[in-house]
Coordinates of C-alpha atoms and ligand atoms in Angstrom, one line a residue:
X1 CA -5.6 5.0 22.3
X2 CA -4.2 3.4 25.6
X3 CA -3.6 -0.2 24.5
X4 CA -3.5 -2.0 20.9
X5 CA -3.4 -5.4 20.3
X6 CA -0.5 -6.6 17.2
X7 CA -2.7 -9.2 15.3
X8 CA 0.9 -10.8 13.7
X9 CA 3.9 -12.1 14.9
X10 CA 8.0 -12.3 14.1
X11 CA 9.5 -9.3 13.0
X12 CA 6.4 -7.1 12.5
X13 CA 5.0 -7.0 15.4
X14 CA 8.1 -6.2 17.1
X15 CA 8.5 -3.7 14.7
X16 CA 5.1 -2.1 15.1
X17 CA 5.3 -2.6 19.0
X18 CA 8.7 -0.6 19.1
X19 CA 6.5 2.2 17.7
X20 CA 4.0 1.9 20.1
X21 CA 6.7 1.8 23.0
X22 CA 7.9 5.3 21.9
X23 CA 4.1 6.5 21.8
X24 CA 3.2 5.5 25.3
X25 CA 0.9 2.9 23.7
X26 CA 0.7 -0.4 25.8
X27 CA 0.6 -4.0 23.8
X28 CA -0.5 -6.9 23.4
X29 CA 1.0 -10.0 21.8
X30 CA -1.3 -12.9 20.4
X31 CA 1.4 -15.8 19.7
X32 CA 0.5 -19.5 18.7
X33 CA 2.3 -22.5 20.2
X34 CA 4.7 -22.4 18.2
X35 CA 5.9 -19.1 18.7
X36 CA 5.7 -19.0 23.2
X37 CA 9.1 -18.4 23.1
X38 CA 9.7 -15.5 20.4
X39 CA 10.9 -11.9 21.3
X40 CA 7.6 -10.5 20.4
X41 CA 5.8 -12.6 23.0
X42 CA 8.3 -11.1 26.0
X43 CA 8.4 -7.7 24.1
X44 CA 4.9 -6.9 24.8
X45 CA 2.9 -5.8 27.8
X46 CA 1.0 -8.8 27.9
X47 CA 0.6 -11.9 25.7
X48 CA -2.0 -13.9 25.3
X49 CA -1.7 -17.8 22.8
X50 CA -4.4 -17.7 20.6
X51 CA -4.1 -21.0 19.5
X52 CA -2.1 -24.0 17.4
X53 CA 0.8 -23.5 15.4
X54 CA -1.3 -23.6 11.8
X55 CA -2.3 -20.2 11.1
X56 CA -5.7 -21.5 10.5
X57 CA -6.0 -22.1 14.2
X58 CA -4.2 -18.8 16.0
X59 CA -3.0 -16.3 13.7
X60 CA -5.9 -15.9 11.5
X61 CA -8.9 -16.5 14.3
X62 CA -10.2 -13.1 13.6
X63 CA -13.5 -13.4 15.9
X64 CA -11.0 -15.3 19.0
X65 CA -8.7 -12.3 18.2
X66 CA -11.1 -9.6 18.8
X67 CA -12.1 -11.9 21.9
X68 CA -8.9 -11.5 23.4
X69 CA -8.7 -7.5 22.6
X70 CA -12.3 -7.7 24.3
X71 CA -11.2 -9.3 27.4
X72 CA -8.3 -7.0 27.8
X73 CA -9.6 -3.1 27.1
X74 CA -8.0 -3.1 23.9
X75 CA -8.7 0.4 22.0
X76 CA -7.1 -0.6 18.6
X77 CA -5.8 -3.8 16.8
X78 CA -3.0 -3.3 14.1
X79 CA -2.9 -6.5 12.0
X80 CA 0.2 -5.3 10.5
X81 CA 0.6 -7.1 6.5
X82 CA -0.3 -11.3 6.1
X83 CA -2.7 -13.2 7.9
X84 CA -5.6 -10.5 8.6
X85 CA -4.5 -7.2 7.3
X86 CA -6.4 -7.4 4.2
X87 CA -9.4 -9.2 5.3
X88 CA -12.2 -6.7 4.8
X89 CA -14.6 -8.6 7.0
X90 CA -12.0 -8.4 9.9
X91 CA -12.1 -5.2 9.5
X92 CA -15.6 -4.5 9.9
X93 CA -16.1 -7.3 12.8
X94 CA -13.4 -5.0 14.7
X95 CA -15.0 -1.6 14.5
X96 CA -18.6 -3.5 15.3
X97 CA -16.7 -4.7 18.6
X98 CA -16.0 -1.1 19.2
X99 CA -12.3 -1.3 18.7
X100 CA -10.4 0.8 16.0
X101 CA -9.2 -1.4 13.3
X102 CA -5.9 0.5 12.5
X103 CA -6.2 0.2 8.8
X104 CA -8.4 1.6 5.8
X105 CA -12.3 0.6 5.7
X106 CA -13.7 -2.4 5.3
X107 CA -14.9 -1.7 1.7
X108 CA -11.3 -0.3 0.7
X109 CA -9.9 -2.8 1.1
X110 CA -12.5 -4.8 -0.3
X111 CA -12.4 -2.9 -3.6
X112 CA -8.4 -2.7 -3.7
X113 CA -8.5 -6.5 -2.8
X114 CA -10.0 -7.7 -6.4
X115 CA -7.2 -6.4 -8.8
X116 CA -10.5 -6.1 -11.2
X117 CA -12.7 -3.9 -8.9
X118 CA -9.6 -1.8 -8.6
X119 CA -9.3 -1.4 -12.2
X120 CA -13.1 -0.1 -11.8
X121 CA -12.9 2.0 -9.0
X122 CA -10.2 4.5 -10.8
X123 CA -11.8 4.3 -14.3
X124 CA -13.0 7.9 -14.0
X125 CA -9.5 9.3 -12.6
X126 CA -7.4 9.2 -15.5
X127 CA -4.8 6.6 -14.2
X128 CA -2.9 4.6 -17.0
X129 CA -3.7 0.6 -16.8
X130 CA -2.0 -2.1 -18.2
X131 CA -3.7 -2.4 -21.8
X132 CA -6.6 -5.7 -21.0
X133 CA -9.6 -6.6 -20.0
X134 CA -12.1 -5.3 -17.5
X135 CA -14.0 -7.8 -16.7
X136 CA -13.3 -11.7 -15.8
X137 CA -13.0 -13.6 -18.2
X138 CA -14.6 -17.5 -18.6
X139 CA -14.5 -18.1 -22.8
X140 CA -11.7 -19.4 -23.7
X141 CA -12.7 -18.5 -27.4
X142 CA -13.2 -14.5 -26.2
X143 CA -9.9 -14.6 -24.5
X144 CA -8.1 -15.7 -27.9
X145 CA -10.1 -13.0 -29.7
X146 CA -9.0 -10.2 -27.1
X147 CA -4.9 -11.8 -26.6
X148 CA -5.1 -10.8 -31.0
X149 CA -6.4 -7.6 -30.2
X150 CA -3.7 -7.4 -27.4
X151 CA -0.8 -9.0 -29.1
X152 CA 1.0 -11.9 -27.8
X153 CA 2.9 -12.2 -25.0
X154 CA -0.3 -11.7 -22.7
X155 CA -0.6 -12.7 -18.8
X156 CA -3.5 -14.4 -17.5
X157 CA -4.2 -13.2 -13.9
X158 CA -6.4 -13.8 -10.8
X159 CA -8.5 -11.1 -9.8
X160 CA -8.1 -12.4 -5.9
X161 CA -3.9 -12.5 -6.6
X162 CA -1.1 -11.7 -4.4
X163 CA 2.5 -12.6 -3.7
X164 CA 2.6 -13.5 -7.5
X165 CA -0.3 -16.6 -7.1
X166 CA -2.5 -17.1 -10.3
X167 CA -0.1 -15.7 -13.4
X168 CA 0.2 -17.5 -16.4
X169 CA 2.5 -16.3 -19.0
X170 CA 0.9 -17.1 -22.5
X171 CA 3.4 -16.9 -25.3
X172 CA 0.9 -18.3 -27.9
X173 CA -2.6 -18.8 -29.2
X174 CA -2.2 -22.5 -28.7
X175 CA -0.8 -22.5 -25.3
X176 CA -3.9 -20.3 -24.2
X177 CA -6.6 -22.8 -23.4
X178 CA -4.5 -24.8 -21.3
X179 CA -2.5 -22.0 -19.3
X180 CA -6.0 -20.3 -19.0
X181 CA -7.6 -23.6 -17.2
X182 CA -4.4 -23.7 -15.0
X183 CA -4.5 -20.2 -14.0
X184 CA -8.2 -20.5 -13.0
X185 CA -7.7 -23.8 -11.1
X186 CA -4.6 -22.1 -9.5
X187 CA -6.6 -19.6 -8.4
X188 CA -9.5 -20.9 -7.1
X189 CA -7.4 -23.4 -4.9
X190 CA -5.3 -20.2 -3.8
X191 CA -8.4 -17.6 -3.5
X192 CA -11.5 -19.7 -3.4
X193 CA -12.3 -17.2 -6.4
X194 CA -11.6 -18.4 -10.2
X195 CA -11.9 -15.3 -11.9
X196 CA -9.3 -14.2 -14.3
X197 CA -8.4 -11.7 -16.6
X198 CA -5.9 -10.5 -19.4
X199 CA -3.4 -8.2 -19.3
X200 CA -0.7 -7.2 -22.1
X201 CA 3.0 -8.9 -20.6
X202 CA 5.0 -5.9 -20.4
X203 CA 8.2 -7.2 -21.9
X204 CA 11.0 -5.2 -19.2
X205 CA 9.0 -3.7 -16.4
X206 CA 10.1 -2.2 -13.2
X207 CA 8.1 -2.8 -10.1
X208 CA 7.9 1.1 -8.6
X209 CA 5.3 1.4 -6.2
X210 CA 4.4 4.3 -4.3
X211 CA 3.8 4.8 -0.3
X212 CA 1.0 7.0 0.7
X213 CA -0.3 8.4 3.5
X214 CA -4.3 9.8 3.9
X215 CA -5.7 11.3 6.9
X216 CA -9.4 11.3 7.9
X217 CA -9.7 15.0 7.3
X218 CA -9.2 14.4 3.4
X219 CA -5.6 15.2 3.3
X220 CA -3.3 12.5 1.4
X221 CA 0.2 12.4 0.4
X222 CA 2.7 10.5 -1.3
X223 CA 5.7 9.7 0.2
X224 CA 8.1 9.0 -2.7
X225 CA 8.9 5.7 -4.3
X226 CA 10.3 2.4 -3.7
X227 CA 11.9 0.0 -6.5
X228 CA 11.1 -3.7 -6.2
X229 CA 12.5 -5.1 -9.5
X230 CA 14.9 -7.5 -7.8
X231 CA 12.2 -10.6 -7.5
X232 CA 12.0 -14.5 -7.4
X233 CA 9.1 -16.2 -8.7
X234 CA 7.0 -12.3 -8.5
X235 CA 8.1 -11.6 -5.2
X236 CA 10.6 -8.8 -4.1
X237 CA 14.1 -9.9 -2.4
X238 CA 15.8 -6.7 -2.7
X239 CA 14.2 -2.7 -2.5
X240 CA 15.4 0.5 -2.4
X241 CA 14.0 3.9 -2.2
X242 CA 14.4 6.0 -4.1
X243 CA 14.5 4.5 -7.5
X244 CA 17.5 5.4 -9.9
X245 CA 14.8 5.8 -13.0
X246 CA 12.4 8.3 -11.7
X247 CA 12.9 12.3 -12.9
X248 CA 11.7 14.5 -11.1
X249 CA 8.4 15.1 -13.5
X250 CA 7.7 11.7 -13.3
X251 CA 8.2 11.1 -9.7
X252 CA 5.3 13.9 -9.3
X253 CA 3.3 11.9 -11.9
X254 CA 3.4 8.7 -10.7
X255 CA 2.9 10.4 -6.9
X256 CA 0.1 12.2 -7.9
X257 CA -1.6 9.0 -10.0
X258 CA -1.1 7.0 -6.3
X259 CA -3.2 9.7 -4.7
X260 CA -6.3 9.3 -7.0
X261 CA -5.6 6.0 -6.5
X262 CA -6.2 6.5 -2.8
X263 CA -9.0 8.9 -3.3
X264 CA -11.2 6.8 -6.0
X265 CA -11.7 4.3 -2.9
X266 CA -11.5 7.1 -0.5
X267 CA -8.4 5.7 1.3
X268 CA -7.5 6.4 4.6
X269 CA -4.6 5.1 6.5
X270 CA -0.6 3.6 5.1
X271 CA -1.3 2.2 1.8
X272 CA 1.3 1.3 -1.5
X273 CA 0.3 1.9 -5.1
X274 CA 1.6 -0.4 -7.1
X275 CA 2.8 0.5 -11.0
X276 CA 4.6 -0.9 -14.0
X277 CA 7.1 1.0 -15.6
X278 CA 8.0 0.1 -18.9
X279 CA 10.8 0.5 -20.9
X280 CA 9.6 4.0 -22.4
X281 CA 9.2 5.2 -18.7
X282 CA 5.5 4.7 -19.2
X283 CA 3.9 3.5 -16.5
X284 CA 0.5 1.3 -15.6
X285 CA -0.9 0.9 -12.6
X286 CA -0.8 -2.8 -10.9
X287 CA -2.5 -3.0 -7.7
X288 CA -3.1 -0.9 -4.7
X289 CA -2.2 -2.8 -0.9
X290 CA -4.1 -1.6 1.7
X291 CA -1.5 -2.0 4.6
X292 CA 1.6 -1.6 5.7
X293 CA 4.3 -3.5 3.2
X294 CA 7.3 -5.5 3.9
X295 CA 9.3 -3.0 2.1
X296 CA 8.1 0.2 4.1
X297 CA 11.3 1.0 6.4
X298 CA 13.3 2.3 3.1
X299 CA 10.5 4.7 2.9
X300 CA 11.2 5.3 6.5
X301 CA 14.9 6.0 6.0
X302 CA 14.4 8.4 3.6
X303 CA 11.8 10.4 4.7
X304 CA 12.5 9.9 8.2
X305 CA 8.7 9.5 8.2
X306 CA 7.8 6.6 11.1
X307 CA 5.1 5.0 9.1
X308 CA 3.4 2.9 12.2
X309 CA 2.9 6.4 14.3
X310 CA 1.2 8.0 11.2
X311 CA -1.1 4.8 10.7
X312 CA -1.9 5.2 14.7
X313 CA -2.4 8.9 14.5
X314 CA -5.0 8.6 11.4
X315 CA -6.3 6.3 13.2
X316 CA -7.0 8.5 15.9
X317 CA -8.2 10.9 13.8
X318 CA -5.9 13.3 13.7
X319 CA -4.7 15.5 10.3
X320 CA -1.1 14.4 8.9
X321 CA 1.1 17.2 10.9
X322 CA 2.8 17.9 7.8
X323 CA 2.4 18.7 3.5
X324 CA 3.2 17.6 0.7
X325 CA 5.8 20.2 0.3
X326 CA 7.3 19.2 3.2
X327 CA 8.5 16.1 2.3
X328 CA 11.9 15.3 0.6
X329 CA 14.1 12.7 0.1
X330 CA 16.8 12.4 2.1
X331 CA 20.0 9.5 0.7
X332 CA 19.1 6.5 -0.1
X333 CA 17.7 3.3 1.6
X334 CA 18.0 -0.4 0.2
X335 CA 16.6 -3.1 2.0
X336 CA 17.1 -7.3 1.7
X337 CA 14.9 -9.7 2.6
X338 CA 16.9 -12.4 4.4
X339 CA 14.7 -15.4 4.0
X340 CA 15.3 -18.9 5.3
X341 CA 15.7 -19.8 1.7
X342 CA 18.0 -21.4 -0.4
X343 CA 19.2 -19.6 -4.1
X344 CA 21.3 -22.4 -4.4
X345 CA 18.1 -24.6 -4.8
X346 CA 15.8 -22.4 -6.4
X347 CA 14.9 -20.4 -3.5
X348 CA 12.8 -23.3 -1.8
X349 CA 12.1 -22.7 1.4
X350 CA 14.8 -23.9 4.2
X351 CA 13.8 -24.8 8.1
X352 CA 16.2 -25.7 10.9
X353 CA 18.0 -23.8 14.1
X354 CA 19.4 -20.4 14.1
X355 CA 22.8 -22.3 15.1
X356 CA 24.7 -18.9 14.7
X357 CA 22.6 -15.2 14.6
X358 CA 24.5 -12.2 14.7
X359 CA 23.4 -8.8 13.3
X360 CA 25.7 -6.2 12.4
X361 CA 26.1 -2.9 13.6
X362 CA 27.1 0.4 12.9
X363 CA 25.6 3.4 11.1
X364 CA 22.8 3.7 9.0
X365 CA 22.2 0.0 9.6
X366 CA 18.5 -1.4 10.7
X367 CA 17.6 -4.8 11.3
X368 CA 14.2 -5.7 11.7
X369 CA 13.8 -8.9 12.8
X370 CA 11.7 -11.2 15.3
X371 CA 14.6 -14.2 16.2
X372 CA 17.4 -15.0 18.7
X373 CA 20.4 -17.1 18.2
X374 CA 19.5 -20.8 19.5
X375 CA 15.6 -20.4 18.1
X376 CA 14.0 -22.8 15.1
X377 CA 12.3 -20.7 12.3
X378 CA 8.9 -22.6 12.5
X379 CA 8.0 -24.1 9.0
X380 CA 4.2 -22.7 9.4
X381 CA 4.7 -19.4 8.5
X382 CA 6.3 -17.2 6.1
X383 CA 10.3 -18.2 5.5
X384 CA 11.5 -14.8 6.5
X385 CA 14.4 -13.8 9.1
X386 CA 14.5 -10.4 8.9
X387 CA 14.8 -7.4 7.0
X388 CA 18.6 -5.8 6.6
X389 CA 18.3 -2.2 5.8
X390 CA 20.8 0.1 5.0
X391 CA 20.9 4.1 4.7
X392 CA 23.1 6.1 3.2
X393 CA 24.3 9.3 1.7
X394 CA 24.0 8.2 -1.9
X395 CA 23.2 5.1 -3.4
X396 CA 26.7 3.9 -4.2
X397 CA 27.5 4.1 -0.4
X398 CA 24.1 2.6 -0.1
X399 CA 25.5 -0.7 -1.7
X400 CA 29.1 -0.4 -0.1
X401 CA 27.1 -0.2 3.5
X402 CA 24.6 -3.2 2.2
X403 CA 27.8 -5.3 1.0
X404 CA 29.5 -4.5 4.5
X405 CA 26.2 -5.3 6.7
X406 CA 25.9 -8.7 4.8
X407 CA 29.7 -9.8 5.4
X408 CA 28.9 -8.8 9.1
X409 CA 26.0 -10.7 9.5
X410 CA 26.7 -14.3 10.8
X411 CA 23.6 -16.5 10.2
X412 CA 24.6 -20.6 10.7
X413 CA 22.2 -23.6 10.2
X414 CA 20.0 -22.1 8.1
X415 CA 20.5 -21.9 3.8
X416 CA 19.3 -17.9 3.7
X417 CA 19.6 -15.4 1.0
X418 CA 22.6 -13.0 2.4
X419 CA 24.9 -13.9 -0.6
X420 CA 22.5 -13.8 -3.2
X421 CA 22.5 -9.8 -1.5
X422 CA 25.8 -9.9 -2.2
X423 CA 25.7 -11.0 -5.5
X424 CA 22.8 -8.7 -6.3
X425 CA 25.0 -6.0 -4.7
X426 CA 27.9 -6.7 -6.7
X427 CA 26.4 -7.0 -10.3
X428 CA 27.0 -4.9 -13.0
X429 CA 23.2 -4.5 -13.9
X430 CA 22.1 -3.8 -10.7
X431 CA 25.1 -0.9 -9.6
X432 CA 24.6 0.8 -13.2
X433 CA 20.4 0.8 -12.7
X434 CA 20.0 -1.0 -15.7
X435 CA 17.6 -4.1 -14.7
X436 CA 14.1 -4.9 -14.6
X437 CA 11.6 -7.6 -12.7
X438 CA 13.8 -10.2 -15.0
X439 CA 17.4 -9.5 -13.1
X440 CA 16.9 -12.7 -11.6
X441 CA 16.0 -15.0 -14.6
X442 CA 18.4 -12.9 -16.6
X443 CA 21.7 -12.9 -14.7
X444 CA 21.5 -15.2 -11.3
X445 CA 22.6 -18.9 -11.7
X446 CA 23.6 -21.2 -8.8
X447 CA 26.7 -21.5 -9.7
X448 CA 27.6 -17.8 -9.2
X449 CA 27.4 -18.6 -5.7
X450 CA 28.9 -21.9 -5.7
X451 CA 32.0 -19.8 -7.4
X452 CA 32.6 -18.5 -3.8
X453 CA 31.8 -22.3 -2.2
X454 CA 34.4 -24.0 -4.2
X455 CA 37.2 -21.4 -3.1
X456 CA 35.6 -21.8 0.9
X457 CA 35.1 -25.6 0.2
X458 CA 39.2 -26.0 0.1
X459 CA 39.6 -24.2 3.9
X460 CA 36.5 -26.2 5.0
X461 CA 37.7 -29.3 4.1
X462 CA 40.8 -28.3 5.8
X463 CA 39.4 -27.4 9.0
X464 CA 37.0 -30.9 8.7
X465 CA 40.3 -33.0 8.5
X466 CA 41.4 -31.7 11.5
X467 CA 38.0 -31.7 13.6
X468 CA 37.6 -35.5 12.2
X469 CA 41.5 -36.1 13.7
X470 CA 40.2 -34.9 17.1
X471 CA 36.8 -36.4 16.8
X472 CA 35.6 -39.0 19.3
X473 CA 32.6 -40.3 17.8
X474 CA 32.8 -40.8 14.3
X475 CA 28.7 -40.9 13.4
X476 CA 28.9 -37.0 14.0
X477 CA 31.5 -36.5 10.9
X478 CA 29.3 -35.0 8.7
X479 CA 27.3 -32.7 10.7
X480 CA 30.6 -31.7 12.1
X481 CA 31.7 -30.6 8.5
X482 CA 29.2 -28.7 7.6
X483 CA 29.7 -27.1 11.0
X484 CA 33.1 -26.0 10.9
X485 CA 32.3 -24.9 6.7
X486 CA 29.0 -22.9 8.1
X487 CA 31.1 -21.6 10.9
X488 CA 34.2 -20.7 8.4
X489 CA 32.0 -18.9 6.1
X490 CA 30.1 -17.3 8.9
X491 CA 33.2 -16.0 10.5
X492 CA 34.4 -14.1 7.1
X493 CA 34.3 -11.2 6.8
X494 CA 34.9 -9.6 3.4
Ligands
ADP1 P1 0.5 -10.0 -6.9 O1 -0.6 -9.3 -6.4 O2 0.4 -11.5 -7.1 O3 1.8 -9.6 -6.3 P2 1.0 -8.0 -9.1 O4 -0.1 -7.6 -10.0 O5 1.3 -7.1 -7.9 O6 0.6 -9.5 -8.4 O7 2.3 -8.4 -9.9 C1 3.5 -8.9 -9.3 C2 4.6 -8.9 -10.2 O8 4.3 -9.7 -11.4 C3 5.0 -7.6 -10.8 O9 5.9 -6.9 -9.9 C4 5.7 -7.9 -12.1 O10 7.0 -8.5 -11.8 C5 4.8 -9.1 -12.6 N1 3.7 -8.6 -13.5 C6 2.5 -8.3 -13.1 N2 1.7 -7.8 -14.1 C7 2.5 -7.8 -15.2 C8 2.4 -7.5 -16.6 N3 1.2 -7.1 -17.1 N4 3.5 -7.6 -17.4 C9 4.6 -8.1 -16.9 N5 4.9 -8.4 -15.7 C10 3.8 -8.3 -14.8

């Protein structure tokens, strides 16, 4: 492969495209209106705008897309994760055009894509599932038979689900009627697909999901771990690899379930196995994602594995160039998701200016990002800035490097979630290992941030009173405040 085309934008595409660079692999940028300015568009060889800022009209015009690759040689398109990486028909319309879809098969991702054809596909490989149903379920009077049989709490889920769309918690046979009519309405307006199913509601899980790796020549690996407990509303902010839980026996268990996994839908490519772990160390698996996740560089920074060359060389057709012995883990790797979000307000969503954008530096830091200082994060697409990852020896000095990278990171004009790092960083739960997918319901509050504002609050109002002294036009007072506060905290650095 000469030339491949990065169906995505922001910070993955620059990501993948860095890869590529090293490979001697020209690119090609697609970019919508709103992003003609972004470092992914001037990164590439060549860029092309697809189309409107909606992802309806650029990012996820598959057939325009393959146009485009048409147009321009293109011998591969990596969709990288979002928008088209898990559309199966993508997939196939891309290998009919004669260009290498750098991914799994259309009908693997098809069959991992329906969390109940999953459940089907590895029903004759001995892989633990969370105790439930099979099958989607309509009657409301069968579920309440089978949530008995279960024992309450049960979770009503979407067969079509991801980033935590379509669960309902059902604490009770009365509540089930109702929260089973929500989570099929939910799901249909989410998925265009209604069906449900039951599951038991593991009480304290851990999200531990495995990466693997399978070549065309039948060969496939795991490559260790990564722990995504730390979430908001079902969706990771905080990673790391490898998990503090996992022995040795059942690091080889849970690595060797992800393979089957892999091999019931005869995987080929990057792909993540997702389990439950429950509080007994059992484990259940979840879901399996057939594409490269947001999480994947802690995998990286212990293995020293570079995932994006190994999904290009499959795709080529070439065997994995090394075993399953010879893979170890080396340190540890935690990453945080800085999102334009704000904890202080539930997480909701935050758009604006990057005012102030500094990374920091130094060893064993990685920021993966796809913004400059001066740019507006666009409110059509997902709220993320970048990716802070950190790698070190052990994972004590893991958190001492994360805490350190956060205080050097200066982001103004934009509510984002580098304290919430912080205070994930700095809890008790979360340095002993003790936690599950609840930390954040269980221990975060506001006003554990707001503990820091008040103290910050005093030298900001400070610095305002002497701003508004030298201020010539008065309508600018409060914009100025929030300024020099922004600025203040910015500029901290401990
Ligand atoms: P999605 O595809 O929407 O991300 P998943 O099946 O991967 O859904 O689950 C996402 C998260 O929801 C998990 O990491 C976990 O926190 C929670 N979850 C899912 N299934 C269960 C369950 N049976 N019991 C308890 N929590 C669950």
């Amino acid at each position: 492969m000469k030339k491949i085309l990065v169906a995505n934008r922001g910070e993955i595409a620059l990501r993948i495209m860095r890869s590529l660079k090293e490979m001697g692999i020209q690119t090609v940028a697609i970019f919508s209106e709103a992003d003609r300015n972004a470092p992914h568009v001037f990164y590439a060889d060549e860029a092309v705008c697809i189309g409107a800022p909606p992802s309806n009209q650029s990012y996820l015009l598959g057939g325009k897309i393959i146009e485009v690759a048409q147009r321009l040689n293109v011998d591969g398109i990596h969709p990288g994760f979002g928008f088209l990486a898990e559309n199966a028909d993508f997939a196939a319309q891309v290998t009919k055009a004669g260009i290498t879809f750098i991914g799994p098969s259309p009908q693997a991702i098809e069959t991992m894509g329906s969390k109940l054809a999953a459940k089907e596909a590895v029903a004759d490989y001995n892989i633990p599932l969370v105790p439930g149903t099979d099958k989607a379920i309509t009657d409301v009077a069968e579920a309440q038979q089978i949530a008995q049989g279960i024992g309450f709490p049960i979770l009503i889920k979407a067969s079509a689900g991801g980033g935590g769309k379509g669960m309902r918690i059902v604490q009770n046979a009365e509540e089930l009627p109702t929260q089973m009519q929500r989570a099929i309405s939910e799901a249909t307006a989410a998925f265009g697909d209604g069906s449900v199913f039951i599951e038991k509601y593991i009480g304290s899980p851990r999200h531990i999901e495995i990466q693997i790796l399978a070549d065309t020549q039948g060969n496939t690996l795991y490559l260790f771990e990564r722990e995504c407990s730390i979430q908001r509303r079902h969706q990771k902010v905080v990673e790391e690899a490898p998990s503090c839980v996992l022995t040795p026996e059942l690091r080889q268990a849970m690595g060797q379930s992800a393979v089957d996994v892999a091999r019931a839908c005869d995987y080929v490519g990057a792909g993540t196995v997702e389990f439950l772990l429950d509080e007994n160390h059992r484990y259940y698996f979840l879901e399996m994602n057939t594409r490269l996740q947001v999480e994947h560089p802690v995998t990286e920074m212990i293995t020293g594995i570079d995932l994006v060359k190994e999904q290009v060389n499959i795709a080529r057709g070439e065997a994995l160039a090394f075993t399953q012995n010879d893979l170890a883990i080396n340190g540890h790797a935690i990453e945080l998701r800085v999102y334009a979000e704000d904890p202080k307000n539930n997480f909701l969503p935050d758009i604006g200016r990057l005012q102030t954008y500094r990374r920091p530096q130094g060893v064993g830091i990685r920021v993966d990002d796809g913004f400059e200082e001066g740019m507006d994060i666009p409110i059509y697409y997902d709220p993320m800035i970048a990716k802070l990852v950190v790698h070190a020896e052990n994972r004590e000095q893991a958190i001492e490097k994360m805490k350190r990278a956060i205080a050097e990171y200066q982001i103004v004009g934009i509510e984002n979630t580098l304290a919430f790092g912080t205070f994930v960083m700095e809890h008790p739960a979360f340095i002993s290992g003790e936690f599950d997918t609840h930390f954040v319901k269980k221990h975060f509050t506001p006003e554990k941030l707001l503990v820091n504002d008040a103290e910050e609050a005093e030298i900001a109002a400070f610095l305002a009173t002497q701003i508004l002294a030298t201020s010539q036009q008065q309508s600018n007072t409060v914009q100025q405040e929030s300024t020099a506060k922004s600025r203040w905290r910015a500029n901290r650095l401990w």
